[in-house]
Structure formats: C-alpha cells, structure tokens
Amino acid sequence: MTDSSPRASGQCHCGAIRYSMPTAVEHHALCNCQDCRRHSGAPLVGWALVGQDELDVSGTPKIYASSEHGRRHFCSDCGTGLFYTNESIFPGKIDVQSATLHDPDLIPPGAQIQTAERIGWMERLGSLPAFERYPPFE
C-alpha cells in the first residue's frame, strides 16, 4: 500500500483473521438496529467505513448474506463479526466493526444511527452503577 496515512489494526477473538485500516475513515457510527444487535449479541455495534481497497486482511472471513444486499463477514473459527458490505448502499466500501480494533480509541465515533430501533434501557446507561472490573456478588 502506498498510502502513508496512520493505520489501525485489529483482529477476531482467536486471531485467525487480522486486518489493518486507515484511521481516517469516512464515518464511524454506533448502530442500534435490530439486525446488528442480533448478529453481534450486543446492544449496539460500532462501524467505521473505509474503501474496500484500503482494508488489508489476512485470513479469510466467512460471508453471510444477512439481507438482500447486506453481507456480514465473520471468523468461522471463533464467530467474531468483523466487516459489513452492501453494494447498494455504499459500493466499493466496507464497514469495520470498530470494537475489534486493538485500540478502538484511535477512531472515535461521530454519531449514533438507527436510534428508532434502540433498546429503551440504552438511554439510561449513564445512570447505572459502574465498576472498573467485575463486581463481587453480594
């Protein structure tokens, strides 16, 4: 790759698939849609969009057709979701699940999307008790 812009790296849980991408992304959004929640098992998913030619991947993700045009790429060994493509919405681009980056703070999110589908209790996260590590049972 001839581009000398700063890059970030990431991987799946087991390390079978590794990648690097530019830190200058088109957008980084936290998605609240049911489709992302269902695929990830998480209340929201961070997506950082780059050109497909800007993403370097070692290993071969399995690709699942999650909708008519949507394709979810994940590790077939450990199940980690990694990438999303949709040629009808963003041709030539790929969304990277930003929480799989080694240093997710390198690419701060700029927005929440699909908030119409957000889980109700997500709106009060700031009011819940917070613990730096797993708390002891009482």
PDB file of C-alpha atoms in Angstrom:
ATOM      1  CA  MET A   1       0.000   0.000   0.000  1.00  0.00           C
ATOM      2  CA  THR A   2       1.414   3.410  -0.979  1.00  0.00           C
ATOM      3  CA  ASP A   3      -0.794   5.479   1.336  1.00  0.00           C
ATOM      4  CA  SER A   4       1.255   6.761   4.286  1.00  0.00           C
ATOM      5  CA  SER A   5      -1.678   7.897   6.465  1.00  0.00           C
ATOM      6  CA  PRO A   6      -1.850   6.473  10.017  1.00  0.00           C
ATOM      7  CA  ARG A   7      -3.302   2.987  10.270  1.00  0.00           C
ATOM      8  CA  ALA A   8      -5.075   0.969  12.920  1.00  0.00           C
ATOM      9  CA  SER A   9      -5.018  -2.793  13.302  1.00  0.00           C
ATOM     10  CA  GLY A  10      -7.455  -5.322  14.670  1.00  0.00           C
ATOM     11  CA  GLN A  11      -8.398  -8.964  14.717  1.00  0.00           C
ATOM     12  CA  CYS A  12     -11.035 -11.518  15.553  1.00  0.00           C
ATOM     13  CA  HIS A  13     -11.115 -13.073  19.030  1.00  0.00           C
ATOM     14  CA  CYS A  14      -8.941 -16.073  18.144  1.00  0.00           C
ATOM     15  CA  GLY A  15      -6.529 -14.173  15.871  1.00  0.00           C
ATOM     16  CA  ALA A  16      -7.204 -16.233  12.731  1.00  0.00           C
ATOM     17  CA  ILE A  17      -8.240 -13.045  10.907  1.00  0.00           C
ATOM     18  CA  ARG A  18      -6.206  -9.860  11.263  1.00  0.00           C
ATOM     19  CA  TYR A  19      -6.593  -6.560   9.480  1.00  0.00           C
ATOM     20  CA  SER A  20      -5.310  -3.024   9.182  1.00  0.00           C
ATOM     21  CA  MET A  21      -7.146   0.073   8.023  1.00  0.00           C
ATOM     22  CA  PRO A  22      -6.627   3.833   7.837  1.00  0.00           C
ATOM     23  CA  THR A  23      -7.580   5.850  10.907  1.00  0.00           C
ATOM     24  CA  ALA A  24      -9.068   8.493   8.581  1.00  0.00           C
ATOM     25  CA  VAL A  25     -12.480   6.930   7.929  1.00  0.00           C
ATOM     26  CA  GLU A  26     -15.495   8.193   6.006  1.00  0.00           C
ATOM     27  CA  HIS A  27     -17.591   7.877   9.136  1.00  0.00           C
ATOM     28  CA  HIS A  28     -17.711   5.973  12.402  1.00  0.00           C
ATOM     29  CA  ALA A  29     -21.200   5.362  13.730  1.00  0.00           C
ATOM     30  CA  LEU A  30     -22.706   3.365  16.572  1.00  0.00           C
ATOM     31  CA  CYS A  31     -25.606   1.378  15.133  1.00  0.00           C
ATOM     32  CA  ASN A  32     -28.627   0.498  17.245  1.00  0.00           C
ATOM     33  CA  CYS A  33     -30.546  -1.527  14.625  1.00  0.00           C
ATOM     34  CA  GLN A  34     -32.036  -4.908  15.441  1.00  0.00           C
ATOM     35  CA  ASP A  35     -30.073  -6.587  12.634  1.00  0.00           C
ATOM     36  CA  CYS A  36     -26.717  -5.503  14.106  1.00  0.00           C
ATOM     37  CA  ARG A  37     -27.844  -6.404  17.623  1.00  0.00           C
ATOM     38  CA  ARG A  38     -28.994  -9.839  16.524  1.00  0.00           C
ATOM     39  CA  HIS A  39     -25.756 -10.594  14.679  1.00  0.00           C
ATOM     40  CA  SER A  40     -23.463  -9.327  17.438  1.00  0.00           C
ATOM     41  CA  GLY A  41     -25.428 -10.165  20.582  1.00  0.00           C
ATOM     42  CA  ALA A  42     -24.613  -6.623  21.763  1.00  0.00           C
ATOM     43  CA  PRO A  43     -26.904  -3.607  22.342  1.00  0.00           C
ATOM     44  CA  LEU A  44     -25.107  -1.630  19.598  1.00  0.00           C
ATOM     45  CA  VAL A  45     -22.244  -2.040  17.138  1.00  0.00           C
ATOM     46  CA  GLY A  46     -19.593   0.478  16.094  1.00  0.00           C
ATOM     47  CA  TRP A  47     -18.931   0.667  12.330  1.00  0.00           C
ATOM     48  CA  ALA A  48     -16.028   2.541  10.708  1.00  0.00           C
ATOM     49  CA  LEU A  49     -16.405   2.898   6.926  1.00  0.00           C
ATOM     50  CA  VAL A  50     -13.401   2.758   4.559  1.00  0.00           C
ATOM     51  CA  GLY A  51     -12.803   1.878   0.940  1.00  0.00           C
ATOM     52  CA  GLN A  52     -12.504  -1.870   0.355  1.00  0.00           C
ATOM     53  CA  ASP A  53      -9.102  -1.226  -1.258  1.00  0.00           C
ATOM     54  CA  GLU A  54      -7.924   0.492   1.965  1.00  0.00           C
ATOM     55  CA  LEU A  55      -8.542  -2.559   4.168  1.00  0.00           C
ATOM     56  CA  ASP A  56      -5.756  -5.140   4.366  1.00  0.00           C
ATOM     57  CA  VAL A  57      -6.958  -8.528   5.654  1.00  0.00           C
ATOM     58  CA  SER A  58      -5.018 -11.692   6.462  1.00  0.00           C
ATOM     59  CA  GLY A  59      -7.151 -14.784   6.839  1.00  0.00           C
ATOM     60  CA  THR A  60     -10.439 -15.469   5.098  1.00  0.00           C
ATOM     61  CA  PRO A  61     -13.673 -14.402   6.750  1.00  0.00           C
ATOM     62  CA  LYS A  62     -16.841 -16.348   6.119  1.00  0.00           C
ATOM     63  CA  ILE A  63     -19.533 -14.229   4.451  1.00  0.00           C
ATOM     64  CA  TYR A  64     -23.197 -14.416   5.423  1.00  0.00           C
ATOM     65  CA  ALA A  65     -25.981 -12.819   3.358  1.00  0.00           C
ATOM     66  CA  SER A  66     -27.901 -11.126   6.182  1.00  0.00           C
ATOM     67  CA  SER A  67     -30.283  -9.299   3.825  1.00  0.00           C
ATOM     68  CA  GLU A  68     -30.881  -8.876   0.102  1.00  0.00           C
ATOM     69  CA  HIS A  69     -27.766  -6.703  -0.329  1.00  0.00           C
ATOM     70  CA  GLY A  70     -26.054  -6.876   3.083  1.00  0.00           C
ATOM     71  CA  ARG A  71     -23.109  -9.181   3.656  1.00  0.00           C
ATOM     72  CA  ARG A  72     -21.661  -9.811   7.109  1.00  0.00           C
ATOM     73  CA  HIS A  73     -18.087 -11.074   7.285  1.00  0.00           C
ATOM     74  CA  PHE A  74     -17.009 -13.021  10.359  1.00  0.00           C
ATOM     75  CA  CYS A  75     -14.421 -15.503  11.593  1.00  0.00           C
ATOM     76  CA  SER A  76     -15.640 -19.047  11.013  1.00  0.00           C
ATOM     77  CA  ASP A  77     -13.395 -20.305  13.830  1.00  0.00           C
ATOM     78  CA  CYS A  78     -14.443 -18.056  16.744  1.00  0.00           C
ATOM     79  CA  GLY A  79     -17.540 -16.312  15.344  1.00  0.00           C
ATOM     80  CA  THR A  80     -16.327 -12.722  15.752  1.00  0.00           C
ATOM     81  CA  GLY A  81     -18.168 -10.312  13.467  1.00  0.00           C
ATOM     82  CA  LEU A  82     -15.665  -8.143  11.585  1.00  0.00           C
ATOM     83  CA  PHE A  83     -16.941  -6.448   8.426  1.00  0.00           C
ATOM     84  CA  TYR A  84     -20.108  -5.487   6.569  1.00  0.00           C
ATOM     85  CA  THR A  85     -20.565  -4.737   2.887  1.00  0.00           C
ATOM     86  CA  ASN A  86     -23.611  -3.543   0.981  1.00  0.00           C
ATOM     87  CA  GLU A  87     -23.003  -2.684  -2.658  1.00  0.00           C
ATOM     88  CA  SER A  88     -26.427  -0.983  -2.996  1.00  0.00           C
ATOM     89  CA  ILE A  89     -25.847   1.431  -0.082  1.00  0.00           C
ATOM     90  CA  PHE A  90     -22.080   2.043  -0.213  1.00  0.00           C
ATOM     91  CA  PRO A  91     -20.476   0.479  -3.290  1.00  0.00           C
ATOM     92  CA  GLY A  92     -16.751  -0.199  -3.018  1.00  0.00           C
ATOM     93  CA  LYS A  93     -16.784   0.454   0.743  1.00  0.00           C
ATOM     94  CA  ILE A  94     -16.575  -1.796   3.768  1.00  0.00           C
ATOM     95  CA  ASP A  95     -17.689  -1.201   7.342  1.00  0.00           C
ATOM     96  CA  VAL A  96     -15.308  -2.476  10.018  1.00  0.00           C
ATOM     97  CA  GLN A  97     -16.580  -3.381  13.483  1.00  0.00           C
ATOM     98  CA  SER A  98     -14.569  -0.843  15.428  1.00  0.00           C
ATOM     99  CA  ALA A  99     -14.624  -2.740  18.726  1.00  0.00           C
ATOM    100  CA  THR A 100     -12.366  -5.366  17.085  1.00  0.00           C
ATOM    101  CA  LEU A 101      -9.561  -2.801  16.722  1.00  0.00           C
ATOM    102  CA  HIS A 102      -6.561  -3.259  19.028  1.00  0.00           C
ATOM    103  CA  ASP A 103      -7.006   0.402  20.058  1.00  0.00           C
ATOM    104  CA  PRO A 104     -10.617   1.443  19.391  1.00  0.00           C
ATOM    105  CA  ASP A 105      -9.873   4.936  20.769  1.00  0.00           C
ATOM    106  CA  LEU A 106      -7.880   5.683  17.589  1.00  0.00           C
ATOM    107  CA  ILE A 107     -11.158   6.213  15.702  1.00  0.00           C
ATOM    108  CA  PRO A 108     -13.760   7.978  17.881  1.00  0.00           C
ATOM    109  CA  PRO A 109     -17.405   7.603  16.817  1.00  0.00           C
ATOM    110  CA  GLY A 110     -19.164  10.601  15.341  1.00  0.00           C
ATOM    111  CA  ALA A 111     -22.823   9.591  15.649  1.00  0.00           C
ATOM    112  CA  GLN A 112     -25.397   7.055  16.747  1.00  0.00           C
ATOM    113  CA  ILE A 113     -27.581   5.706  13.952  1.00  0.00           C
ATOM    114  CA  GLN A 114     -30.810   3.714  13.747  1.00  0.00           C
ATOM    115  CA  THR A 115     -31.888   5.154  17.105  1.00  0.00           C
ATOM    116  CA  ALA A 116     -35.522   4.414  16.188  1.00  0.00           C
ATOM    117  CA  GLU A 117     -34.613   0.783  16.973  1.00  0.00           C
ATOM    118  CA  ARG A 118     -32.513   1.497  20.077  1.00  0.00           C
ATOM    119  CA  ILE A 119     -33.268  -0.646  23.137  1.00  0.00           C
ATOM    120  CA  GLY A 120     -35.111   1.537  25.652  1.00  0.00           C
ATOM    121  CA  TRP A 121     -32.752   0.888  28.560  1.00  0.00           C
ATOM    122  CA  MET A 122     -29.775   2.087  26.490  1.00  0.00           C
ATOM    123  CA  GLU A 123     -30.953   5.665  27.102  1.00  0.00           C
ATOM    124  CA  ARG A 124     -30.213   5.389  30.845  1.00  0.00           C
ATOM    125  CA  LEU A 125     -26.760   3.777  30.763  1.00  0.00           C
ATOM    126  CA  GLY A 126     -25.213   6.840  32.394  1.00  0.00           C
ATOM    127  CA  SER A 127     -27.428   6.407  35.462  1.00  0.00           C
ATOM    128  CA  LEU A 128     -26.420   2.779  36.138  1.00  0.00           C
ATOM    129  CA  PRO A 129     -23.731   1.903  38.697  1.00  0.00           C
ATOM    130  CA  ALA A 130     -20.349   1.462  37.007  1.00  0.00           C
ATOM    131  CA  PHE A 131     -17.494  -0.809  38.094  1.00  0.00           C
ATOM    132  CA  GLU A 132     -13.934  -0.834  36.711  1.00  0.00           C
ATOM    133  CA  ARG A 133     -13.911  -4.640  36.922  1.00  0.00           C
ATOM    134  CA  TYR A 134     -16.483  -7.376  37.503  1.00  0.00           C
ATOM    135  CA  PRO A 135     -18.048  -6.611  40.916  1.00  0.00           C
ATOM    136  CA  PRO A 136     -18.207  -9.196  43.707  1.00  0.00           C
ATOM    137  CA  PHE A 137     -21.542 -10.899  44.296  1.00  0.00           C
ATOM    138  CA  GLU A 138     -23.274  -9.751  47.458  1.00  0.00           C
TER     139      GLU A 138
END
